[in-house]
Short mmCIF file of C-alpha atoms in Angstrom, two decimals:
data_model
loop_
_atom_site.label_atom_id
_atom_site.label_comp_id
_atom_site.label_asym_id
_atom_site.label_seq_id
_atom_site.Cartn_x
_atom_site.Cartn_y
_atom_site.Cartn_z
CA UNK I 554 -46.78 -21.35 41.50
CA UNK I 555 -43.09 -21.71 41.39
CA UNK I 556 -41.34 -24.75 43.09
CA UNK I 557 -40.82 -22.86 46.40
CA UNK I 558 -44.54 -22.10 46.69
CA UNK I 559 -45.48 -25.69 45.95
CA UNK I 560 -43.17 -26.95 48.74
CA UNK I 561 -44.71 -24.47 51.12
CA UNK I 562 -48.11 -26.10 50.38
CA UNK I 563 -46.86 -29.61 50.80
CA UNK I 564 -47.41 -31.29 54.19
CA UNK I 565 -44.08 -33.06 53.87
CA UNK I 566 -42.00 -29.70 53.43
CA UNK I 567 -44.20 -26.89 54.86
CA UNK I 568 -42.60 -27.01 58.30
CA UNK I 569 -39.17 -27.05 56.98
CA UNK I 570 -37.17 -23.72 57.15
CA UNK I 571 -37.18 -21.64 54.05
CA UNK I 572 -33.38 -22.46 53.51
CA UNK I 573 -34.29 -26.27 53.44
CA UNK I 574 -37.12 -25.67 51.14
CA UNK I 575 -34.75 -23.78 48.75
CA UNK I 576 -32.23 -26.66 49.08
CA UNK I 577 -34.72 -29.30 48.03
CA UNK I 578 -36.38 -27.23 45.28
CA UNK I 579 -33.22 -27.29 43.39
CA UNK I 580 -33.17 -31.08 43.25
CA UNK I 581 -36.41 -31.53 41.31
CA UNK I 582 -36.97 -32.03 37.77
CA UNK I 583 -40.25 -31.19 35.93
CA UNK I 584 -42.32 -32.94 33.50
CA UNK I 585 -45.61 -31.94 31.72
CA UNK I 586 -48.62 -34.28 30.96
CA UNK I 587 -51.75 -34.12 28.90
CA UNK I 588 -55.11 -35.44 30.11
CA UNK I 589 -54.81 -39.31 30.39
CA UNK I 590 -51.10 -39.45 30.14
CA UNK I 591 -49.58 -41.81 32.56
CA UNK I 592 -46.92 -40.52 34.98
CA UNK I 593 -46.04 -44.26 35.88
CA UNK I 594 -47.65 -47.68 35.57
CA UNK I 595 -48.71 -50.13 38.13
CA UNK I 596 -45.48 -52.61 38.33
CA UNK I 597 -42.95 -50.04 37.38
CA UNK I 598 -39.82 -49.70 39.48
CA UNK I 599 -39.94 -46.75 41.77
CA UNK I 600 -37.30 -44.13 40.77
CA UNK I 601 -38.91 -40.82 41.70
CA UNK I 602 -40.73 -39.06 44.25
CA UNK I 603 -43.67 -36.98 42.57
CA UNK I 604 -45.26 -33.63 43.47
CA UNK I 605 -48.20 -32.18 41.66
CA UNK I 606 -47.12 -28.62 40.58
CA UNK I 607 -50.14 -27.81 38.31
CA UNK I 608 -53.28 -29.68 37.31
CA UNK I 609 -54.67 -32.98 38.98
CA UNK I 610 -53.59 -36.46 38.99
CA UNK I 611 -55.51 -39.68 39.86
CA UNK I 612 -54.08 -42.98 41.27
CA UNK I 613 -55.68 -45.83 39.54
CA UNK I 614 -55.76 -49.51 40.37
CA UNK I 615 -56.20 -51.89 37.47
CA UNK I 616 -58.18 -55.22 38.20
CA UNK I 617 -57.76 -58.55 36.47
CA UNK I 618 -61.13 -58.04 34.96
CA UNK I 619 -60.23 -54.79 33.29
CA UNK I 620 -62.21 -52.49 35.70
CA UNK I 621 -60.36 -49.41 37.05
CA UNK I 622 -60.66 -48.09 40.62
CA UNK I 623 -59.52 -44.66 41.37
CA UNK I 624 -57.93 -44.67 44.66
CA UNK I 625 -56.95 -41.05 45.13
CA UNK I 626 -56.96 -37.70 43.44
CA UNK I 627 -53.74 -35.41 43.92
CA UNK I 628 -53.83 -31.58 43.59
CA UNK I 629 -50.91 -29.06 43.55
CA UNK I 630 -48.72 -29.65 46.63
CA UNK I 631 -49.64 -33.33 46.95
CA UNK I 632 -46.98 -35.92 46.96
CA UNK I 633 -47.50 -39.34 45.42
CA UNK I 634 -45.51 -42.44 44.69
CA UNK I 635 -43.57 -42.09 48.02
CA UNK I 636 -44.82 -45.61 49.62
CA UNK I 637 -43.06 -47.52 46.82
CA UNK I 638 -39.84 -45.48 47.35
CA UNK I 639 -39.89 -46.52 50.91
CA UNK I 640 -40.86 -50.04 50.50
CA UNK I 641 -38.43 -50.50 47.47
CA UNK I 642 -41.16 -52.42 45.74
CA UNK I 643 -42.93 -51.89 42.33
CA UNK I 644 -45.70 -49.27 42.28
CA UNK I 645 -48.98 -51.04 43.41
CA UNK I 646 -51.06 -48.59 41.21
CA UNK I 647 -50.76 -46.36 38.19
CA UNK I 648 -50.73 -42.45 38.19
CA UNK I 649 -52.53 -40.66 35.35
CA UNK I 650 -53.21 -37.07 34.59
CA UNK I 651 -56.84 -36.07 35.13
CA UNK I 652 -56.17 -32.90 33.23
CA UNK I 653 -53.12 -31.12 31.69
CA UNK I 654 -50.63 -31.13 34.53
CA UNK I 655 -46.99 -30.37 35.47
CA UNK I 656 -45.32 -32.79 38.07
CA UNK I 657 -42.14 -32.21 40.01
CA UNK I 658 -39.85 -35.15 40.21
CA UNK I 659 -37.17 -36.00 42.85
CA UNK I 660 -34.86 -39.05 42.16
CA UNK I 661 -34.73 -41.76 44.64
CA UNK I 662 -31.06 -41.17 45.36
CA UNK I 663 -31.63 -37.40 45.97
CA UNK I 664 -34.73 -38.45 48.07
CA UNK I 665 -32.78 -40.41 50.64
CA UNK I 666 -29.89 -38.23 50.65
CA UNK I 667 -32.06 -35.25 51.52
CA UNK I 668 -33.86 -37.05 54.29
CA UNK I 669 -30.60 -38.35 55.62
CA UNK I 670 -29.61 -34.85 56.19
CA UNK I 671 -33.03 -33.55 57.34
CA UNK I 672 -34.51 -36.36 59.60
CA UNK I 673 -37.24 -34.00 61.09
CA UNK I 674 -38.73 -33.75 57.43
CA UNK I 675 -38.54 -37.52 57.22
CA UNK I 676 -40.71 -37.71 60.51
CA UNK I 677 -43.32 -35.49 58.96
CA UNK I 678 -43.48 -37.96 56.13
CA UNK I 679 -43.89 -41.05 58.09
CA UNK I 680 -46.83 -39.44 59.94
CA UNK I 681 -48.49 -38.45 56.70
CA UNK I 682 -47.95 -41.97 55.42
CA UNK I 683 -49.71 -43.30 58.36
CA UNK I 684 -52.59 -40.96 57.69
CA UNK I 685 -52.78 -42.10 54.18
CA UNK I 686 -52.71 -45.68 55.00
CA UNK I 687 -55.80 -45.09 57.45
CA UNK I 688 -57.59 -43.25 54.58
CA UNK I 689 -56.83 -46.17 52.27
CA UNK I 690 -58.35 -48.75 54.84
CA UNK I 691 -61.47 -46.52 55.07
CA UNK I 692 -61.77 -46.54 51.29
CA UNK I 693 -61.49 -50.29 50.99
CA UNK I 694 -64.10 -50.72 53.89
CA UNK I 695 -66.47 -48.30 52.04
CA UNK I 696 -66.13 -50.22 48.78
CA UNK I 697 -66.84 -53.41 50.58
CA UNK I 698 -69.96 -52.41 52.81
CA UNK I 699 -71.45 -49.07 51.90
CA UNK I 700 -74.31 -48.68 49.49
CA UNK I 701 -73.34 -46.92 46.12
CA UNK I 702 -75.26 -43.73 47.14
CA UNK I 703 -73.05 -43.59 50.43
CA UNK I 704 -69.93 -44.16 48.53
CA UNK I 705 -70.73 -41.48 45.81
CA UNK I 706 -71.78 -38.94 48.58
CA UNK I 707 -68.63 -39.68 50.59
CA UNK I 708 -66.40 -39.14 47.52
CA UNK I 709 -68.09 -35.77 46.62
CA UNK I 710 -67.62 -34.63 50.37
CA UNK I 711 -63.96 -35.64 50.24
CA UNK I 712 -63.37 -33.86 47.03
CA UNK I 713 -65.17 -30.71 48.38
CA UNK I 714 -62.83 -30.80 51.36
CA UNK I 715 -59.68 -31.09 49.16
CA UNK I 716 -60.71 -29.02 46.07
CA UNK I 717 -63.91 -27.25 46.90
CA UNK I 718 -64.50 -23.57 47.11
CA UNK I 719 -67.56 -21.82 48.82
CA UNK I 720 -70.20 -20.48 46.41
CA UNK I 721 -73.19 -19.03 48.09
CA UNK I 722 -74.42 -21.61 50.67
CA UNK I 723 -72.96 -24.32 48.61
CA UNK I 724 -69.35 -25.85 47.60
CA UNK I 725 -68.09 -25.77 43.95
CA UNK I 726 -65.81 -28.83 43.06
CA UNK I 727 -62.93 -27.28 41.20
CA UNK I 728 -62.42 -30.43 39.00
CA UNK I 729 -64.13 -31.54 35.78
CA UNK I 730 -65.00 -35.22 36.52
CA UNK I 731 -66.72 -37.47 34.03
CA UNK I 732 -69.36 -39.96 35.26
CA UNK I 733 -66.76 -42.57 34.45
CA UNK I 734 -64.33 -40.94 36.82
CA UNK I 735 -66.94 -40.98 39.70
CA UNK I 736 -67.86 -44.55 38.77
CA UNK I 737 -64.14 -45.62 38.90
CA UNK I 738 -63.82 -43.88 42.32
CA UNK I 739 -67.03 -45.53 43.74
CA UNK I 740 -66.30 -49.01 42.33
CA UNK I 741 -69.67 -49.21 40.40
CA UNK I 742 -70.92 -48.93 36.94
CA UNK I 743 -71.32 -45.68 34.87
CA UNK I 744 -74.97 -46.36 34.53
CA UNK I 745 -75.57 -46.63 38.19
CA UNK I 746 -73.46 -43.43 38.75
CA UNK I 747 -75.69 -41.59 36.31
CA UNK I 748 -78.76 -42.74 38.32
CA UNK I 749 -77.42 -41.56 41.56
CA UNK I 750 -76.19 -38.36 40.36
CA UNK I 751 -79.56 -37.68 38.64
CA UNK I 752 -81.32 -38.48 42.03
CA UNK I 753 -78.94 -36.06 43.75
CA UNK I 754 -79.75 -33.41 41.16
CA UNK I 755 -83.58 -33.90 41.35
CA UNK I 756 -83.42 -33.60 45.16
CA UNK I 757 -81.38 -30.43 44.72
CA UNK I 758 -78.47 -31.86 46.56
CA UNK I 759 -76.16 -31.11 43.71
CA UNK I 760 -76.22 -29.26 40.53
CA UNK I 761 -74.03 -29.61 37.50
CA UNK I 762 -72.31 -26.36 36.46
CA UNK I 763 -70.31 -26.18 33.11
CA UNK I 764 -68.98 -29.78 33.59
CA UNK I 765 -68.22 -29.32 37.22
CA UNK I 766 -70.30 -30.17 40.29
CA UNK I 767 -71.86 -27.62 42.71
CA UNK I 768 -72.92 -29.17 46.01
CA UNK I 769 -76.12 -27.28 46.86
CA UNK I 770 -76.95 -29.10 50.30
CA UNK I 771 -73.80 -30.30 52.00
CA UNK I 772 -75.53 -31.57 55.18
CA UNK I 773 -78.07 -33.67 53.26
CA UNK I 774 -74.95 -35.21 51.38
CA UNK I 775 -73.35 -35.85 54.72
CA UNK I 776 -76.48 -37.62 55.91
CA UNK I 777 -76.32 -39.73 52.88
CA UNK I 778 -72.76 -40.74 53.24
CA UNK I 779 -73.47 -41.68 56.90
CA UNK I 780 -76.36 -44.06 55.66
CA UNK I 781 -79.08 -42.00 56.99
CA UNK I 782 -82.36 -41.60 55.11
CA UNK I 783 -83.18 -37.96 54.07
CA UNK I 784 -86.77 -36.30 53.78
#
């Protein structure tokens, strides 16, 4: 997709006129990243607004013990790094490519000049920031109180809603996730993640397919995410 198509997919810019979208599209630079390349590091000074153009990017929080937690995964059209720009504080987490990716970058200066000229777009951004903050609180709560099976089930459902495509009666996750990636998202160990995923596979809730995950039984996964027992 070209820049204009990406802006049409973005929650922040999709409601803007095409003329406005063309105006902002000319202000972006682009940068390519290979898997595991960092777009920015936790603690860096925020100088850019980022939008995924191609590929997938993860937001990673590094702990003092050396364990990583994946907070979010961004797909084409998703914006990231905007919180730090608004707060004028260092990035609270690192952004890292999950696969070969292209990222559109808008400088801090152009970011604020543009929103000064188009305040209605800024309103859309503020509303989306509020939604993301609610989602972050839900994630923190889940990590604190939910069982591992619930956390992994919830992660798979969220990814299905964001990156999934229907396949028969199931949903294919269009993302090659390693068990380490899932463990980092669920705040658990790789060994525990392997056990849970094996249990889901044996009970025909999911099925590994060419390095990806096919959710065979979304209702059962939903019940697990809600803490309910399945027969």
